[in-house]
Tab-separated table of C-alpha atoms in Angstrom:
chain	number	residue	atom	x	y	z
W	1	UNK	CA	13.809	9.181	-4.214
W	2	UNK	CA	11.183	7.075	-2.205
W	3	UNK	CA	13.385	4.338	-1.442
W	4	UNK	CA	16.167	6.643	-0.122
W	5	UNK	CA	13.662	8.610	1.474
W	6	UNK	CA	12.762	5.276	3.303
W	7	UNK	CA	16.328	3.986	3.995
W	8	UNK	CA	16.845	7.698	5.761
W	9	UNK	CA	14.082	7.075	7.661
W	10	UNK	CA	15.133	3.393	9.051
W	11	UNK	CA	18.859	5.142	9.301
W	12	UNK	CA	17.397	7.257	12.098
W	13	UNK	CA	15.226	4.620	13.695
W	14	UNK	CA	18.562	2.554	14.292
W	15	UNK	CA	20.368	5.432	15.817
W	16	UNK	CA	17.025	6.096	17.826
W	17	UNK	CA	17.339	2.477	19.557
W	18	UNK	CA	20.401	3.993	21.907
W	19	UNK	CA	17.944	4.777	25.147
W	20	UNK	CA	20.056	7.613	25.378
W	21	UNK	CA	19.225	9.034	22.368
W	22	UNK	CA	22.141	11.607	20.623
W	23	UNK	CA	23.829	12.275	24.095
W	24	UNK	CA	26.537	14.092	22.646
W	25	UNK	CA	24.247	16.764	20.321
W	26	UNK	CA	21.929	18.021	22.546
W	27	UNK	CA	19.286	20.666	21.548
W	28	UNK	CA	18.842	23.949	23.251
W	29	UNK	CA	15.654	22.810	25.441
W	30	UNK	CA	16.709	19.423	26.544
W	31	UNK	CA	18.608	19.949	29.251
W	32	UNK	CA	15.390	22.012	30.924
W	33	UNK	CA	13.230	19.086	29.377
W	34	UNK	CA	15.095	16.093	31.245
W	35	UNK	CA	15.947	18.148	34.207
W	36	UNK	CA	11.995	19.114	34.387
W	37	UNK	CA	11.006	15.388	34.189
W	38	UNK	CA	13.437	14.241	36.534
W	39	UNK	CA	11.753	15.875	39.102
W	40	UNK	CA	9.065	13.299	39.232
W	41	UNK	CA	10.768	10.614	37.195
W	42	UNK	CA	10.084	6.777	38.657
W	43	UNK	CA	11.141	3.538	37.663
W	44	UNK	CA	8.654	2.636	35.931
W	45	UNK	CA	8.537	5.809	33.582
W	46	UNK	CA	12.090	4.957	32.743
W	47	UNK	CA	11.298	1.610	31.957
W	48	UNK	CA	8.643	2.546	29.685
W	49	UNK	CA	10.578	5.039	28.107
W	50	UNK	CA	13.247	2.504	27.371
W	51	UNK	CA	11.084	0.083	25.927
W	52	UNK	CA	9.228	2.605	23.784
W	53	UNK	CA	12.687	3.844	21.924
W	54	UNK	CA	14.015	0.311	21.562
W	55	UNK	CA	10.165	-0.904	20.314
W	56	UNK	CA	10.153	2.785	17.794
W	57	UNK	CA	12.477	1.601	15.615
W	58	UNK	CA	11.036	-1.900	14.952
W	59	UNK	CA	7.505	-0.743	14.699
W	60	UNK	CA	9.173	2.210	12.462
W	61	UNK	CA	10.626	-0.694	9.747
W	62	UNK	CA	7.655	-2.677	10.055
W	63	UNK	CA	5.767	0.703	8.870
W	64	UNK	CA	8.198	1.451	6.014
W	65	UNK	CA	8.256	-1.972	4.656
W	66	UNK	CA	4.530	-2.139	4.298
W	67	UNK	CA	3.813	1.444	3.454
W	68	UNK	CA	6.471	0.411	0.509
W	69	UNK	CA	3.555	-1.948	-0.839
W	70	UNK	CA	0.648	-0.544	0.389
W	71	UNK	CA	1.392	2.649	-0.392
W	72	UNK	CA	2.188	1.798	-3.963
W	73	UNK	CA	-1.026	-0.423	-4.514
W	74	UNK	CA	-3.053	2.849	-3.825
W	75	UNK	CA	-2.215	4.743	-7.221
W	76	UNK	CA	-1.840	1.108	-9.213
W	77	UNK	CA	-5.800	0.746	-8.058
W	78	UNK	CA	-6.180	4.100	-9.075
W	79	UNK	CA	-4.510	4.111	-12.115
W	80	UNK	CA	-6.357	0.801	-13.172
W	81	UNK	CA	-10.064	2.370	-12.597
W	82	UNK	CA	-9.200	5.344	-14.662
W	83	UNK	CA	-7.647	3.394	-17.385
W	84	UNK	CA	-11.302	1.583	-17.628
W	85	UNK	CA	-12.833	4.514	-17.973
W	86	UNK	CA	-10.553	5.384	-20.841
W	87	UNK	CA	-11.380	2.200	-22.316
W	88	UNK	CA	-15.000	2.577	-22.182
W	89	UNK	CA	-14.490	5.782	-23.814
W	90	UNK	CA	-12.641	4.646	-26.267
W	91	UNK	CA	-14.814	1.477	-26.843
W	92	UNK	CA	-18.317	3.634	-27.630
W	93	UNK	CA	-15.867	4.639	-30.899
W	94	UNK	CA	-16.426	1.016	-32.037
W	95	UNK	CA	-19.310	-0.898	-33.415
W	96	UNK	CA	-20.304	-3.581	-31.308
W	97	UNK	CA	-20.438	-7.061	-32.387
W	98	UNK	CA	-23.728	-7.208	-30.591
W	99	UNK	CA	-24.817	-10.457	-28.291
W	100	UNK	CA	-26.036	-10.763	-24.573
W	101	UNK	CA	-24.718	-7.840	-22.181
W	102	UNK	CA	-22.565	-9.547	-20.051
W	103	UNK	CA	-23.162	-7.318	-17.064
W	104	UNK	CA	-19.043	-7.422	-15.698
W	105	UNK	CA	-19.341	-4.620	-13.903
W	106	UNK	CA	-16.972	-2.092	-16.355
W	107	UNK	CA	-17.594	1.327	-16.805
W	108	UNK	CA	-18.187	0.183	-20.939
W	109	UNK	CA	-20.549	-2.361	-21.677
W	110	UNK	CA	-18.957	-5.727	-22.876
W	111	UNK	CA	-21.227	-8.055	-24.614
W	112	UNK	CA	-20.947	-11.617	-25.669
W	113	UNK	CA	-20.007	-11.562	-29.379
W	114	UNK	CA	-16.789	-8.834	-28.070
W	115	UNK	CA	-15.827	-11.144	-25.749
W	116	UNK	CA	-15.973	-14.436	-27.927
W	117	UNK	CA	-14.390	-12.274	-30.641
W	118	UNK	CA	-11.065	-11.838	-28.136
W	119	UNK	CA	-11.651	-15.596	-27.283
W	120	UNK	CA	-11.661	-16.674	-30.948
W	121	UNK	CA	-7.730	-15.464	-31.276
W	122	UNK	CA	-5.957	-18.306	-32.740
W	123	UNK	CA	-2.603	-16.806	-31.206
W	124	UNK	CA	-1.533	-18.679	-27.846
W	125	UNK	CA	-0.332	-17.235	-24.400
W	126	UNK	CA	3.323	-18.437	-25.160
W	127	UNK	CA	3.235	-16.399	-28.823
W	128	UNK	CA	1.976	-13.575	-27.586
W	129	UNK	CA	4.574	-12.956	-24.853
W	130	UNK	CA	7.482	-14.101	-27.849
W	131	UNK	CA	5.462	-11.319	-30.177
W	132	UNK	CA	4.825	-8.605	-27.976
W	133	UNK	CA	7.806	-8.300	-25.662
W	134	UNK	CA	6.680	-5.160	-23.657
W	135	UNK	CA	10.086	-2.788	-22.411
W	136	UNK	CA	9.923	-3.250	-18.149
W	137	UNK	CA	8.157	-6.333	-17.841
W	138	UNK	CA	9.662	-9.348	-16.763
W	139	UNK	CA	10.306	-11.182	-19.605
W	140	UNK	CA	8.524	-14.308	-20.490
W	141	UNK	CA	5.211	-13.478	-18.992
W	142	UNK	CA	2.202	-12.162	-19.795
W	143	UNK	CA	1.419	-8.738	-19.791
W	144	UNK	CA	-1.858	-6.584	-20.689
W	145	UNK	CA	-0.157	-4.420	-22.690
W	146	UNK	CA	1.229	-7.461	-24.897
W	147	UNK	CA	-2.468	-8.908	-24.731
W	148	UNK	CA	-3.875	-6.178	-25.669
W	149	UNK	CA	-1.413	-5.741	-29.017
W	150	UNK	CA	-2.720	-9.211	-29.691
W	151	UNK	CA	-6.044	-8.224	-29.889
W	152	UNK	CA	-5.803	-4.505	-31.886
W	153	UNK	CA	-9.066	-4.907	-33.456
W	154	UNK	CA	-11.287	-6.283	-30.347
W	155	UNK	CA	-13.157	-3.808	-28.111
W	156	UNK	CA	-10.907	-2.833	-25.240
W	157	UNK	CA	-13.520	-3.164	-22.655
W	158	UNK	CA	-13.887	-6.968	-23.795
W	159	UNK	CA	-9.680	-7.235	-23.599
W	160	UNK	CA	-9.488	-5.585	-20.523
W	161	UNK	CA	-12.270	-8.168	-19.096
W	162	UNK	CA	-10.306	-11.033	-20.282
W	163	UNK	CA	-7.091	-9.936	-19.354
W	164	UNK	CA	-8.691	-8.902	-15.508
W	165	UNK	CA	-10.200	-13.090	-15.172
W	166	UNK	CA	-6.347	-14.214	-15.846
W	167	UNK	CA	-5.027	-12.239	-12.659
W	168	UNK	CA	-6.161	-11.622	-9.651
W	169	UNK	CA	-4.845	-9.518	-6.930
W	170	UNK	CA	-5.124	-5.623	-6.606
W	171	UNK	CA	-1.368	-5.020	-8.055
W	172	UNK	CA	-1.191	-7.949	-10.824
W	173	UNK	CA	0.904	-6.705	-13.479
W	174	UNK	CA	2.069	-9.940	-15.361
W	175	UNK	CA	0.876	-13.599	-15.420
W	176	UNK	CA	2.609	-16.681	-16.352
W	177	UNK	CA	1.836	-17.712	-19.563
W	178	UNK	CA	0.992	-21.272	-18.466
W	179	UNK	CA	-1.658	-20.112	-15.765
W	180	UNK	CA	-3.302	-17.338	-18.415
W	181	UNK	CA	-3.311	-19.942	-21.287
W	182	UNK	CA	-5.044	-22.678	-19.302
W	183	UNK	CA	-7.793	-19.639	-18.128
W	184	UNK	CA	-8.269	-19.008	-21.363
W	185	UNK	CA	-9.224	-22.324	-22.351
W	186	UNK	CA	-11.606	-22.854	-20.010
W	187	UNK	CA	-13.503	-19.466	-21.275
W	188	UNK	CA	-13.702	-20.784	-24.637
W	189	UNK	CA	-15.463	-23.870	-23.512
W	190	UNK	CA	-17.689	-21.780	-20.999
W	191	UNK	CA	-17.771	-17.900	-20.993
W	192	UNK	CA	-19.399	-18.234	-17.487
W	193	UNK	CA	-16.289	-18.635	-15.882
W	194	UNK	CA	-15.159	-15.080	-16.883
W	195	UNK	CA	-17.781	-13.793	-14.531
W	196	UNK	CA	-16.667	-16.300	-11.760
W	197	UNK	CA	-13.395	-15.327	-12.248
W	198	UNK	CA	-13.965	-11.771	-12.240
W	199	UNK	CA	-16.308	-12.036	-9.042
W	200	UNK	CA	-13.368	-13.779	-7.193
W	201	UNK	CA	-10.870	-11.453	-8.004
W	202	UNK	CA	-12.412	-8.898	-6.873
W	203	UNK	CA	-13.076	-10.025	-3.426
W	204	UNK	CA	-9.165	-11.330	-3.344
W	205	UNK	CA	-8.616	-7.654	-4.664
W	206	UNK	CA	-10.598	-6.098	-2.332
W	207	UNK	CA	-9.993	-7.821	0.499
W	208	UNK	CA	-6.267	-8.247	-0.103
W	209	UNK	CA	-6.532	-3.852	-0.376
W	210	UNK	CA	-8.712	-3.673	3.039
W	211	UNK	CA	-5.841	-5.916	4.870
W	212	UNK	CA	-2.991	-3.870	3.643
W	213	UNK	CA	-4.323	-0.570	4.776
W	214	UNK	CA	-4.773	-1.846	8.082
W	215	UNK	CA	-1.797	-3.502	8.582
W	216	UNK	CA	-0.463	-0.164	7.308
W	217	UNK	CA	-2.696	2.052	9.727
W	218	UNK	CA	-1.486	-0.629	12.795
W	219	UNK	CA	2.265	-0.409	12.199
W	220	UNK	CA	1.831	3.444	11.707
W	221	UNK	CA	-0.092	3.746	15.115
W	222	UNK	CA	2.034	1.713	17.427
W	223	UNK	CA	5.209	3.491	15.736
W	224	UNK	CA	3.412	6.614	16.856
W	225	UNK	CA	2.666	5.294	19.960
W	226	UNK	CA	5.866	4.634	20.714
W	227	UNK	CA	7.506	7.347	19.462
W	228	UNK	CA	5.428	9.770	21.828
W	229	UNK	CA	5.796	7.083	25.168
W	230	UNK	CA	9.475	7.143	24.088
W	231	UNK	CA	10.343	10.812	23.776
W	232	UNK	CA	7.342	12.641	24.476
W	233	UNK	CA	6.257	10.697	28.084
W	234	UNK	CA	4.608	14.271	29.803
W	235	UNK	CA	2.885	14.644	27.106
W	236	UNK	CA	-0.989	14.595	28.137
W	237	UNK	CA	-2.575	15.499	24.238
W	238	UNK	CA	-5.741	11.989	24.484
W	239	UNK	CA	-6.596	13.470	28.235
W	240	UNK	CA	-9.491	14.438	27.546
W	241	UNK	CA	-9.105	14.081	23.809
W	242	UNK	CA	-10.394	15.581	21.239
W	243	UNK	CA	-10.543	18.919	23.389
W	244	UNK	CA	-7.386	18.216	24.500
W	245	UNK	CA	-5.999	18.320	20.290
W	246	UNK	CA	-7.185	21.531	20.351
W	247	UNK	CA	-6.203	23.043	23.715
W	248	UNK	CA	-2.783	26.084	24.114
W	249	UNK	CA	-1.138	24.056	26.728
W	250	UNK	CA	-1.720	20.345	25.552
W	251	UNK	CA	-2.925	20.589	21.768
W	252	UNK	CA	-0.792	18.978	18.776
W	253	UNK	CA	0.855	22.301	18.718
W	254	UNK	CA	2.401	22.255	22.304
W	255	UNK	CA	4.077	18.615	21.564
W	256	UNK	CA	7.897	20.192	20.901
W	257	UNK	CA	7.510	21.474	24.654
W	258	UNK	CA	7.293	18.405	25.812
W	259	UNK	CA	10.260	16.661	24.082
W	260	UNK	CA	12.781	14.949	26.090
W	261	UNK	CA	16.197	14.271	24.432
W	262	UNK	CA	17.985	12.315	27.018
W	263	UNK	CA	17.139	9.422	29.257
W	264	UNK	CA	16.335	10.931	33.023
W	265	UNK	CA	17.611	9.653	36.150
W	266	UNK	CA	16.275	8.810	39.157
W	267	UNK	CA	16.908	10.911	42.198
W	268	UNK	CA	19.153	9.583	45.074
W	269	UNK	CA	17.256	9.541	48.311
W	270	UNK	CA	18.945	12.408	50.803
């Protein structure tokens, strides 16, 4: 339903890049609209008004197509904090194999022997993937799920920590195999790279999050923008803002008024 809500949407952003808008279905207050602004309509206005419908629709597709990802990323990051917590809960249910706290930053506490228990698997990357194919992810790599299957026993908290040094990114679902297998045995060596690792994904994470929203909150705004410059041109709402948001005559309220279907004209000199 999302992606044909967002194909409807850049449907009506095409038909929205005619600068005369629907000339042939016209509303009941558009004629008093455009005849209203043509009484001080200028070249420039026009001009503006014509860029702003033709720029709506581009600024509109550039808004769908990242709200697609960044919009999605929002309940995956969600999702993956409270399945943490879940594991933390359900790791206090399990005797600890004891060691050093390894101080990862989880909502469970890992230590060293739990780790170096998941570490001690004998299984590969490539066997894992072959003995836990997972229904929905791509097939031949790595999922959590399948890593965690492999390791039934460990504490999930310790898994989960593992699992989180092989990918990094905010929406990382599956890893290759190849890439996870050659993480892993670097850990075994050292198990002071699963802090480094976990450190760097979160700032990728992080940082990769912070970007998207404000690429998302950009394309949004100038769609906006546009949209009111394009078919809203009178309207005066940031005069004076934010009393203006709140006034009768030029408050978000008052916008329809000001709605002008079709392109003006300019008046012919007597």
């Amino acid at each position: 339903m999302t992606r044909l809500f967002q194909y409807y949407l850049f449907l009506c952003s095409t038909l929205l890049l005619s600068t005369d808008g629907f000339v042939n279905i016209k509303p009941q207050s558009a004629t008093t609209a455009t005849s209203s602004l043509n009484a001080f309509v200028d070249a420039s206005l026009i001009q503006e008004m014509t860029n702003s419908r033709s720029a709506f629709g581009l600024y509109l597709f550039g808004s769908l197509g990242t709200a697609a990802l960044g919009r999605s990323a929002i309940p995956v990051t969600i999702d993956r904090i409270k399945l943490n917590r879940a594991l933390a809960t359900e790791g206090e249910s399990k005797e600890s194999l004891g060691g050093s706290e390894m101080g990862y930053g989880y909502p469970g506490k890992v230590y060293e022997n739990d780790v170096r228990e998941v570490l001690d698997n004998p299984m590969s990357m490539q066997q894992i993937v072959m003995k836990y194919p997972i229904p929905g992810k791509i097939a031949g790599f790595l999922s959590y799920e399948a890593f965690a299957k492999a390791n039934p026993n460990s504490n999930p908290t310790a898994v989960k920590a593992v699992w989180d040094a092989f990918s990094v990114g905010i929406n990382t679902k599956v890893v290759s195999p190849i890439s996870a297998q050659k993480q892993f045995d670097i850990f075994q060596g050292d198990m002071d790279q699963i802090a480094t690792r976990l450190t760097y994904g979160k700032v990728i994470g992080i940082s990769a999050f912070l970007i998207l929203l404000a690429g998302l909150g950009v394309a949004d705004g100038y769609a906006a923008y546009h949209g009111w410059k394009g078919w809203f041109p009178t309207w005066p709402g940031l005069n004076n803002f934010p009393f203006s948001f709140v006034s009768i005559d030029t408050g978000l309220l008052s916008i329809p008024k000001y709605y002008t279907w079709d392109m003006p004209t300019l008046s012919t000199p007597p």
